[in-house]
CSV table of C-alpha atoms and ligand atoms in Angstrom, one decimal:
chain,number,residue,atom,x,y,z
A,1,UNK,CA,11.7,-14.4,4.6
A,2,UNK,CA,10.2,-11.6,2.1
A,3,UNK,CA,10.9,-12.0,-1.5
A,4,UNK,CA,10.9,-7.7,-2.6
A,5,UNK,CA,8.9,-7.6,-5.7
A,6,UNK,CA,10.2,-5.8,-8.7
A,7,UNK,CA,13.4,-5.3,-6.7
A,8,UNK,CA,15.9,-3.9,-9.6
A,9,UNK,CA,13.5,-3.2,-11.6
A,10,UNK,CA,11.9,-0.4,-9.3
A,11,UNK,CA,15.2,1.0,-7.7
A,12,UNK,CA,16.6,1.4,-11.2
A,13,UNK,CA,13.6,3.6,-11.6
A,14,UNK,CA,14.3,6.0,-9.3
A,15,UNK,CA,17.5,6.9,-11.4
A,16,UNK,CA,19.5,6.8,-8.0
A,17,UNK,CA,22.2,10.2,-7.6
A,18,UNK,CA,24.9,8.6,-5.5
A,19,UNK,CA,24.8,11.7,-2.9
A,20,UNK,CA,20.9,12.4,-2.9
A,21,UNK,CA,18.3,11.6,-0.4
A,22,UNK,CA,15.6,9.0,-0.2
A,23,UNK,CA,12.5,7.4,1.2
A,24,UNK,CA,11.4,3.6,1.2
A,25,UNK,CA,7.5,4.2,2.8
A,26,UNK,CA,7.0,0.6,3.6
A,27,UNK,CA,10.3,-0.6,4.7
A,28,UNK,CA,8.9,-4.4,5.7
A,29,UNK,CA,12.0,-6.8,5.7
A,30,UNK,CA,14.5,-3.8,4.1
A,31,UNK,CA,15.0,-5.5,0.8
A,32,UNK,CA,14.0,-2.3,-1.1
A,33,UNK,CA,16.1,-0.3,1.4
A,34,UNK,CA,19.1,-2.1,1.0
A,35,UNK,CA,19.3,-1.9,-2.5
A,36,UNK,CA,19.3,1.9,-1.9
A,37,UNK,CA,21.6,1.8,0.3
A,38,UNK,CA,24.2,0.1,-1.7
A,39,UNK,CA,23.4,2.5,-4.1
A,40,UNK,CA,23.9,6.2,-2.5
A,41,UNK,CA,27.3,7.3,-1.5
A,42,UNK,CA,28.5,8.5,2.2
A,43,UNK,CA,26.8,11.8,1.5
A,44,UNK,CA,23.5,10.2,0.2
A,45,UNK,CA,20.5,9.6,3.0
A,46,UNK,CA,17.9,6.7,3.2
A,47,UNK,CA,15.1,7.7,5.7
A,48,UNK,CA,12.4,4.0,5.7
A,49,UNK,CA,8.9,4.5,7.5
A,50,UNK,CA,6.9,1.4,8.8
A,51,UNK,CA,3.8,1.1,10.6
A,52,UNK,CA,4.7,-2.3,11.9
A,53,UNK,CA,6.9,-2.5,15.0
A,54,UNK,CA,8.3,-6.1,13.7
A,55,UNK,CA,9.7,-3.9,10.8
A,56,UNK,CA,11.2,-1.4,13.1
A,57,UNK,CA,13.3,-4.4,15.1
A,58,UNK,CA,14.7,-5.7,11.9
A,59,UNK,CA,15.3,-2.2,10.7
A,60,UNK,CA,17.4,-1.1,13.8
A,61,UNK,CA,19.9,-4.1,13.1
A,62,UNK,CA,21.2,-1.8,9.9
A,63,UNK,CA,24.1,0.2,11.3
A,64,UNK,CA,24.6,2.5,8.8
A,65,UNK,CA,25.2,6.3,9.4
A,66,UNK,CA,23.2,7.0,6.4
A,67,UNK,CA,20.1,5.2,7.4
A,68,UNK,CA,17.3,6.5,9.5
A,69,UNK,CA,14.4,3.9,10.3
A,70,UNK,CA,10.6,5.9,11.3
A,71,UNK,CA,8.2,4.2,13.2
A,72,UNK,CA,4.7,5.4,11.8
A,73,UNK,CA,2.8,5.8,8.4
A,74,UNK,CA,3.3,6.9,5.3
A,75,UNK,CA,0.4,9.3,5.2
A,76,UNK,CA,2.8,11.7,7.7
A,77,UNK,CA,5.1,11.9,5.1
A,78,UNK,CA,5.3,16.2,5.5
A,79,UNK,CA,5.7,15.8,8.9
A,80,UNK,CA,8.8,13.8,8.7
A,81,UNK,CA,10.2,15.5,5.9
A,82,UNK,CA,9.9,18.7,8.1
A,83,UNK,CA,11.3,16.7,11.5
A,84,UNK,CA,14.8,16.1,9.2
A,85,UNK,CA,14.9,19.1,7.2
A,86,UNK,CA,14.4,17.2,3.7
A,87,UNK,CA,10.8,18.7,2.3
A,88,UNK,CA,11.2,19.9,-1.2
A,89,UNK,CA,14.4,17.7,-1.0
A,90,UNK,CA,14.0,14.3,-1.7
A,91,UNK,CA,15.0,12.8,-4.7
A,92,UNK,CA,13.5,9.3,-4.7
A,93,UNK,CA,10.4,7.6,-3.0
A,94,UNK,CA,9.8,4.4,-3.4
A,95,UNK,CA,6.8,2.5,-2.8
A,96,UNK,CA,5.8,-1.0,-1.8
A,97,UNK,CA,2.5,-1.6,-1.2
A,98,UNK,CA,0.4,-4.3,1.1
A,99,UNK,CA,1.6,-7.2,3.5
A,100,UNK,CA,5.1,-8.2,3.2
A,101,UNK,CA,5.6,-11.9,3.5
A,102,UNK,CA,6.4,-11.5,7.5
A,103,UNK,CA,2.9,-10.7,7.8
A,104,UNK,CA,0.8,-13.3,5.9
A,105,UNK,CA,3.1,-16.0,6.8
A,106,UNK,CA,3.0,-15.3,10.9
A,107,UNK,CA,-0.4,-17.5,12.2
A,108,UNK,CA,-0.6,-15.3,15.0
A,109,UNK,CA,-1.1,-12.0,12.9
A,110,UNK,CA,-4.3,-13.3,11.3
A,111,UNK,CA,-3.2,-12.7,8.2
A,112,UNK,CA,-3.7,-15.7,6.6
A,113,UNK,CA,-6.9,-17.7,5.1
A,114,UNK,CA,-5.0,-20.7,5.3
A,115,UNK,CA,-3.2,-21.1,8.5
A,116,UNK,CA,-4.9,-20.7,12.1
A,117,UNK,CA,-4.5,-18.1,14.4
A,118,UNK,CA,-6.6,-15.1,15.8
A,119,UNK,CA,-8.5,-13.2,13.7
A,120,UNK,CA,-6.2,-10.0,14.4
A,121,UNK,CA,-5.1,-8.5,10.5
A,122,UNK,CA,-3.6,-5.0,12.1
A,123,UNK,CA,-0.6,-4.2,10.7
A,124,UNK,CA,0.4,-2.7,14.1
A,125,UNK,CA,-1.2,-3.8,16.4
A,126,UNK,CA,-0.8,-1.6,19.2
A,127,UNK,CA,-3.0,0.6,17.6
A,128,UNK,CA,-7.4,0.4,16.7
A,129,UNK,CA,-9.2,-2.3,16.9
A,130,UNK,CA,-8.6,-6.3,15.7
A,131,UNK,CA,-10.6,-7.8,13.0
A,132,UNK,CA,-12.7,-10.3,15.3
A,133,UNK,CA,-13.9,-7.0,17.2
A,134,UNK,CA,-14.3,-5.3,14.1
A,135,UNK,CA,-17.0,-7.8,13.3
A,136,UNK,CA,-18.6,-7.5,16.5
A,137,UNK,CA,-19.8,-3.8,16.0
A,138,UNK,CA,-20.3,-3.6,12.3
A,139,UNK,CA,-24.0,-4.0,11.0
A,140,UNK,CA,-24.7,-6.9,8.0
A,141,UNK,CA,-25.5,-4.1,5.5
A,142,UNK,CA,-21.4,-2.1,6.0
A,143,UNK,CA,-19.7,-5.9,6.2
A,144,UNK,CA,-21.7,-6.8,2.7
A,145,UNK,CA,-20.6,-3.2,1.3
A,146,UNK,CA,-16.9,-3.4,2.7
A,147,UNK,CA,-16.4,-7.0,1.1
A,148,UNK,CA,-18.3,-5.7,-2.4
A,149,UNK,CA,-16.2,-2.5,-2.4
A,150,UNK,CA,-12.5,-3.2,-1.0
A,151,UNK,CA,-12.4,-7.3,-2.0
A,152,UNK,CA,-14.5,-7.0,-5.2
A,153,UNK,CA,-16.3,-10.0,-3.7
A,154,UNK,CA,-19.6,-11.5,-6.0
A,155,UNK,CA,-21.0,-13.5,-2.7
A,156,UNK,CA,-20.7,-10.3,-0.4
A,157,UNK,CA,-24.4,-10.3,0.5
A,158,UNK,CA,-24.2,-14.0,1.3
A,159,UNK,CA,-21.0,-14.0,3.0
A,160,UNK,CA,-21.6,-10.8,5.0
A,161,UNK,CA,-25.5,-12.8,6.2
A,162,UNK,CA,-23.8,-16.0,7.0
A,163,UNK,CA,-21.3,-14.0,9.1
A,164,UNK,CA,-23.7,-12.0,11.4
A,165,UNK,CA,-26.0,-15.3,11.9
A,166,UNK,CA,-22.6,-17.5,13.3
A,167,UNK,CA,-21.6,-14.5,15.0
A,168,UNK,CA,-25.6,-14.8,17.3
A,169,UNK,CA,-24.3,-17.7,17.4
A,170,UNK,CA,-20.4,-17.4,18.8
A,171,UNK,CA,-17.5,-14.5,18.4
A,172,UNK,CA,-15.4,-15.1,15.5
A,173,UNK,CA,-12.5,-15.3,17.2
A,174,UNK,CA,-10.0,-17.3,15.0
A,175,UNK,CA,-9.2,-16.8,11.0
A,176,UNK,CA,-9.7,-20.7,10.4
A,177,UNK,CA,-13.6,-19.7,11.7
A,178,UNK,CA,-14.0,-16.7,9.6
A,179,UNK,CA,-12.5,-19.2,6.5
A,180,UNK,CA,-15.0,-21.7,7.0
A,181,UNK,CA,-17.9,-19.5,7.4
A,182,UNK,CA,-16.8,-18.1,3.9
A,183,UNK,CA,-16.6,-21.6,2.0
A,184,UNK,CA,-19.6,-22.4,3.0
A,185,UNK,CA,-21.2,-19.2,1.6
A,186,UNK,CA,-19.5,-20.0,-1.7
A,187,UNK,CA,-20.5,-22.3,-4.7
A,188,UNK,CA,-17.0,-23.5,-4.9
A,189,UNK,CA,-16.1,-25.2,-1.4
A,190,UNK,CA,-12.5,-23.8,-2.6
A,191,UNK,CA,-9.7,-22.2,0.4
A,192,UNK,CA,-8.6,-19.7,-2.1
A,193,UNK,CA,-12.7,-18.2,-1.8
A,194,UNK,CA,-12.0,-16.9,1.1
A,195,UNK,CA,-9.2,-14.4,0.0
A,196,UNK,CA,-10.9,-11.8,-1.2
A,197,UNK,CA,-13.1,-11.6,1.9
A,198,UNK,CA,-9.6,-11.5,3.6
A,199,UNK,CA,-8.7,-8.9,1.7
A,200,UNK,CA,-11.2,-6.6,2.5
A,201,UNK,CA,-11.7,-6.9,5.8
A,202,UNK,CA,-7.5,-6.0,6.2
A,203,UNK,CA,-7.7,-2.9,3.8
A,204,UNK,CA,-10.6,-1.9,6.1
A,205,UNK,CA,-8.7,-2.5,9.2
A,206,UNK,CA,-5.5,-0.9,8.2
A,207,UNK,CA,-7.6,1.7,6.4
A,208,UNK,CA,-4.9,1.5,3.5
A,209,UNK,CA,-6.7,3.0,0.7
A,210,UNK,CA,-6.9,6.2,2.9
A,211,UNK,CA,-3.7,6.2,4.2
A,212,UNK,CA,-2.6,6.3,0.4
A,213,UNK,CA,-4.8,9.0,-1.0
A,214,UNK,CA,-3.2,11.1,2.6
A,215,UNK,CA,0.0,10.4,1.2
A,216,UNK,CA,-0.6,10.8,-2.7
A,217,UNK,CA,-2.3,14.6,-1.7
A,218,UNK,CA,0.8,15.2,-0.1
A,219,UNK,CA,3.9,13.6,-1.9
A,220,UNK,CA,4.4,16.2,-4.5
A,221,UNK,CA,5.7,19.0,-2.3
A,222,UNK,CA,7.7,16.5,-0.6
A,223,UNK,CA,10.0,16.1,-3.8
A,224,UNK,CA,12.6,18.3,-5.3
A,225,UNK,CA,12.9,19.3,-8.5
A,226,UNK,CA,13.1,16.7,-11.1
A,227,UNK,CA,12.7,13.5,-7.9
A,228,UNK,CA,10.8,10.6,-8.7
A,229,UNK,CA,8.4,8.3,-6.7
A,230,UNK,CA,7.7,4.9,-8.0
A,231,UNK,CA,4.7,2.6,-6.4
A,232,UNK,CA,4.3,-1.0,-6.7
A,233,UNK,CA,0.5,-2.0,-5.7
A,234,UNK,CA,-1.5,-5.6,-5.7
A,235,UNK,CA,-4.4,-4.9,-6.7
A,236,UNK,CA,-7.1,-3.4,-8.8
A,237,UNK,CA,-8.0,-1.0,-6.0
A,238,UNK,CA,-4.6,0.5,-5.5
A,239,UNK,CA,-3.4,0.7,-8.7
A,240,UNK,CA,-6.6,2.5,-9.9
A,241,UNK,CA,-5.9,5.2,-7.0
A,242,UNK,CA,-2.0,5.4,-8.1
A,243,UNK,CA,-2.9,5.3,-11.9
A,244,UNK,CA,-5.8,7.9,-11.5
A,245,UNK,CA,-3.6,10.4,-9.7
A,246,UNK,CA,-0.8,10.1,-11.9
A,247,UNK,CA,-2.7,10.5,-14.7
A,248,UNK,CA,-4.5,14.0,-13.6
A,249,UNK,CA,-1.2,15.6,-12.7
A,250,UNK,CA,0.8,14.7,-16.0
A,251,UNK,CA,-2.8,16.1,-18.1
A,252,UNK,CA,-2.3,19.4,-19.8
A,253,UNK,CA,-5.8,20.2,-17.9
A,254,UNK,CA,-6.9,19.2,-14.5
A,255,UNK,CA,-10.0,16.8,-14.3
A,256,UNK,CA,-12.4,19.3,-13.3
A,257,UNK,CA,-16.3,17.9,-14.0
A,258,UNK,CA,-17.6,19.0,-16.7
A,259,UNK,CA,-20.1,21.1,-15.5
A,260,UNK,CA,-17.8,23.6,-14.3
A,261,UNK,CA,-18.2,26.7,-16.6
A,262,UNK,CA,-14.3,28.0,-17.1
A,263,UNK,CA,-13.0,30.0,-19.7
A,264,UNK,CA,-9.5,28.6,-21.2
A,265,UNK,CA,-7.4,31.8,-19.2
A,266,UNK,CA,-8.8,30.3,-16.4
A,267,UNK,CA,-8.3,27.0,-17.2
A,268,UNK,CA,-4.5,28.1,-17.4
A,269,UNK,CA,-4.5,30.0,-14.4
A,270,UNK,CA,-5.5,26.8,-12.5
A,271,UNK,CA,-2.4,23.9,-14.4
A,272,UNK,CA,-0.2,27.5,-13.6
A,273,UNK,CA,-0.7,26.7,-9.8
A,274,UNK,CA,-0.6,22.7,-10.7
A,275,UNK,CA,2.7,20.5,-10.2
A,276,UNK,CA,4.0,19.3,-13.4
A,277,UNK,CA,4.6,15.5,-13.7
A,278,UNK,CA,6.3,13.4,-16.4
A,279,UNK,CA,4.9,9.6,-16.1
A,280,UNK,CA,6.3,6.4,-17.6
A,281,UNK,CA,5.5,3.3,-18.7
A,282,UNK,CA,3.8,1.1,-15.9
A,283,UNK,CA,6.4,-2.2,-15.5
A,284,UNK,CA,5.1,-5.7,-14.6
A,285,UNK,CA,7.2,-8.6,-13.6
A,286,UNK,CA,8.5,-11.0,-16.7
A,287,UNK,CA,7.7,-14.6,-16.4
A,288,UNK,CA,10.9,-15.7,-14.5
A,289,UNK,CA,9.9,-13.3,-11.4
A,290,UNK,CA,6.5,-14.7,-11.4
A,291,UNK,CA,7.8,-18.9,-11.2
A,292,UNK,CA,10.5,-17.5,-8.6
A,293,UNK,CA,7.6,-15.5,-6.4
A,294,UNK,CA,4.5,-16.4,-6.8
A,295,UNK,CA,3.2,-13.1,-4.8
A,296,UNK,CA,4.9,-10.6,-7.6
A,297,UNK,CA,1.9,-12.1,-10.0
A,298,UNK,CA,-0.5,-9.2,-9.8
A,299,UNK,CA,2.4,-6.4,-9.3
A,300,UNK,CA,2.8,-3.1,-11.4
A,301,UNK,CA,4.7,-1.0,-10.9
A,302,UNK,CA,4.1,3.3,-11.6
A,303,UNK,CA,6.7,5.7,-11.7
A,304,UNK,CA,6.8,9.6,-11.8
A,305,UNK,CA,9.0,12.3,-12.1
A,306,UNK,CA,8.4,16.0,-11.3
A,307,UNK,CA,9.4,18.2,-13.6
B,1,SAM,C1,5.0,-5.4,0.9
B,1,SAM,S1,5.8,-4.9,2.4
B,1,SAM,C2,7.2,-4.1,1.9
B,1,SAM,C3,8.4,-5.0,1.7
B,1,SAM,C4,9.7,-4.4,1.4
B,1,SAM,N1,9.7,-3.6,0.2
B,1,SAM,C5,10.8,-5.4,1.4
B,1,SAM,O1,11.4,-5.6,0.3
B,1,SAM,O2,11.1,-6.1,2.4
B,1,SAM,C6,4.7,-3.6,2.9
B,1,SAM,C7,5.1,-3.0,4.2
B,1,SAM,O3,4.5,-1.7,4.3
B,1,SAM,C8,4.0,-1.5,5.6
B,1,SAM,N2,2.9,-0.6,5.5
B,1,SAM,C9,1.7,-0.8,5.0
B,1,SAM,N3,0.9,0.3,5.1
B,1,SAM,C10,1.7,1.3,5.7
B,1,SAM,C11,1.5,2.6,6.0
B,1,SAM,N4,0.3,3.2,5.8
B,1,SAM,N5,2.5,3.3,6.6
B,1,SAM,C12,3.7,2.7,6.9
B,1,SAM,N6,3.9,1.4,6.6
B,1,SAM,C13,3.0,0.7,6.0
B,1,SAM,C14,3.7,-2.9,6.1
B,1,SAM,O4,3.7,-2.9,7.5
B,1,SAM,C15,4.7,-3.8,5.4
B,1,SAM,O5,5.8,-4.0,6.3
């Protein structure tokens, strides 16, 4: 089972019109999706994407003449939008970022720190390459600068040496192997030391902080006038993308650096050309969310709306 984070919370965001059209990008167990869809009248449309083919099974069970399930990722949002005839159209887009519960809590996804199984962490994995073979072609040096930069790990340098010298030794085939190899390259001797080591090596493998730049560059021309998008993320990393971008589109100016010599008329000219954005107050989950689901700890949610 997946507890959806922020669940009312973020669909009341979206300030749902009963006969308008909308997209949940990461669909995982639905629970976002069918709150919209209990929402949106028989003229309303929910189109959900998911890159994970369990997703898409437990999608296709919702009969509903208003609901269209995409295999595929976010980041080909246009492309979609074009295939149904909805660019510029789309009132709502929400947002939920990372693993849904499905995936951490399934052994054999290698997901998990905790619980055994191979060291796999693709979201889909028909498609690229498992993390065990990840590791067997990537030099110490990228494994120590992947762990630093996308799990904000202090031991990466030791982690990423200790790594490379079991791996002379045998493949690291299973994620109770890769956990070990962590605790013991840690002052603590603690499980939870190995999560952010985890948590790199997925965002690396699903290469999710570039699939949601792709989709940021692209989501404003997806919306109509006056449609929102709201984004729940889990971390530092993602939120700083989602807060950065919203932040540049809703300035009077664009973030240009400094040493670009512009006169204010072209200043104008350029925020002319740029999409104007209204954000609001990022939302966190109260107490009560946190003691029912523990995972909805580190959420915040962002929302927009074009003006
Ligand atoms: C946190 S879960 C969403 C849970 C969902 N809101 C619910 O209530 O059940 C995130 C989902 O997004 C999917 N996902 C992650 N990155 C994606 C991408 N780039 N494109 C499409 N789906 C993606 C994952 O496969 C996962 O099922």
């Amino acid at each position: 089972m997946h507890i959806p984070v922020l669940l009312k919370k973020s669909i009341k965001s979206l300030k749902i019109k009963k006969n308008g059209i909308y997209i949940d990008t990461t669909f995982g167990f639905g629970g976002h999706s069918k709150e919209i869809l209990k929402k949106i009248n028989n003229y309303g449309k929910l189109y959900s994407i998911d890159r994970d083919p369990f997703s898409i099974k437990i999608a296709k069970k919702i009969k509903d003449k208003r609901f269209k399930i995409i295999h595929g990722l976010f980041s080909n949002i246009k492309k979609y939008c074009k295939k149904y005839n909805i660019l510029k159209k789309v009132n709502g887009i929400i947002m939920d970022l990372g693993m849904s519960s499905m995936q951490l809590n399934n052994k054999n996804r290698g997901f998990s720190y905790k619980k055994n199984g191979p060291l796999d962490m693709r979201m889909n994995q028909k498609n690229g390459i498992s993390a065990s073979e990840w590791l067997i072609k990537t030099k110490e040096k990228k494994l120590s600068y992947i762990l630093k930069k996308y799990g904000e790990e202090r031991y990466h340098k030791k982690i990423a040496f200790n790594i490379i010298k079991n791996m002379k030794k045998k493949p690291i085939k299973k994620t109770c192997q890769l956990s070990k190899i962590i605790l013991n390259s840690t002052p603590y001797y603690k499980i939870s030391s190995a999560k952010k080591t985890f948590q790199a090596i997925r965002i690396k493998i699903n290469n999710e902080l570039k699939e949601l730049k792709k989709f940021l560059k692209k989501v404003l021309n997806v919306l109509a006038p006056k449609g929102r998008l709201s984004i729940i993320s889990f971390h530092s990393l993602e939120d700083r993308i989602v807060k950065k971008f919203m932040f540049n589109y809703s300035r009077k100016f664009p973030n240009l650096p400094s040493s670009i010599p512009l006169t204010e008329k072209e200043l104008k000219k350029i925020n002319q050309k740029k999409k104007k954005i209204k954000i609001f107050k990022k939302i966190i989950p109260d107490k009560k969310e946190i003691l029912k689901n523990y995972r909805s700890r580190s959420a915040i949610l962002r929302t927009l709306k074009l003006k």
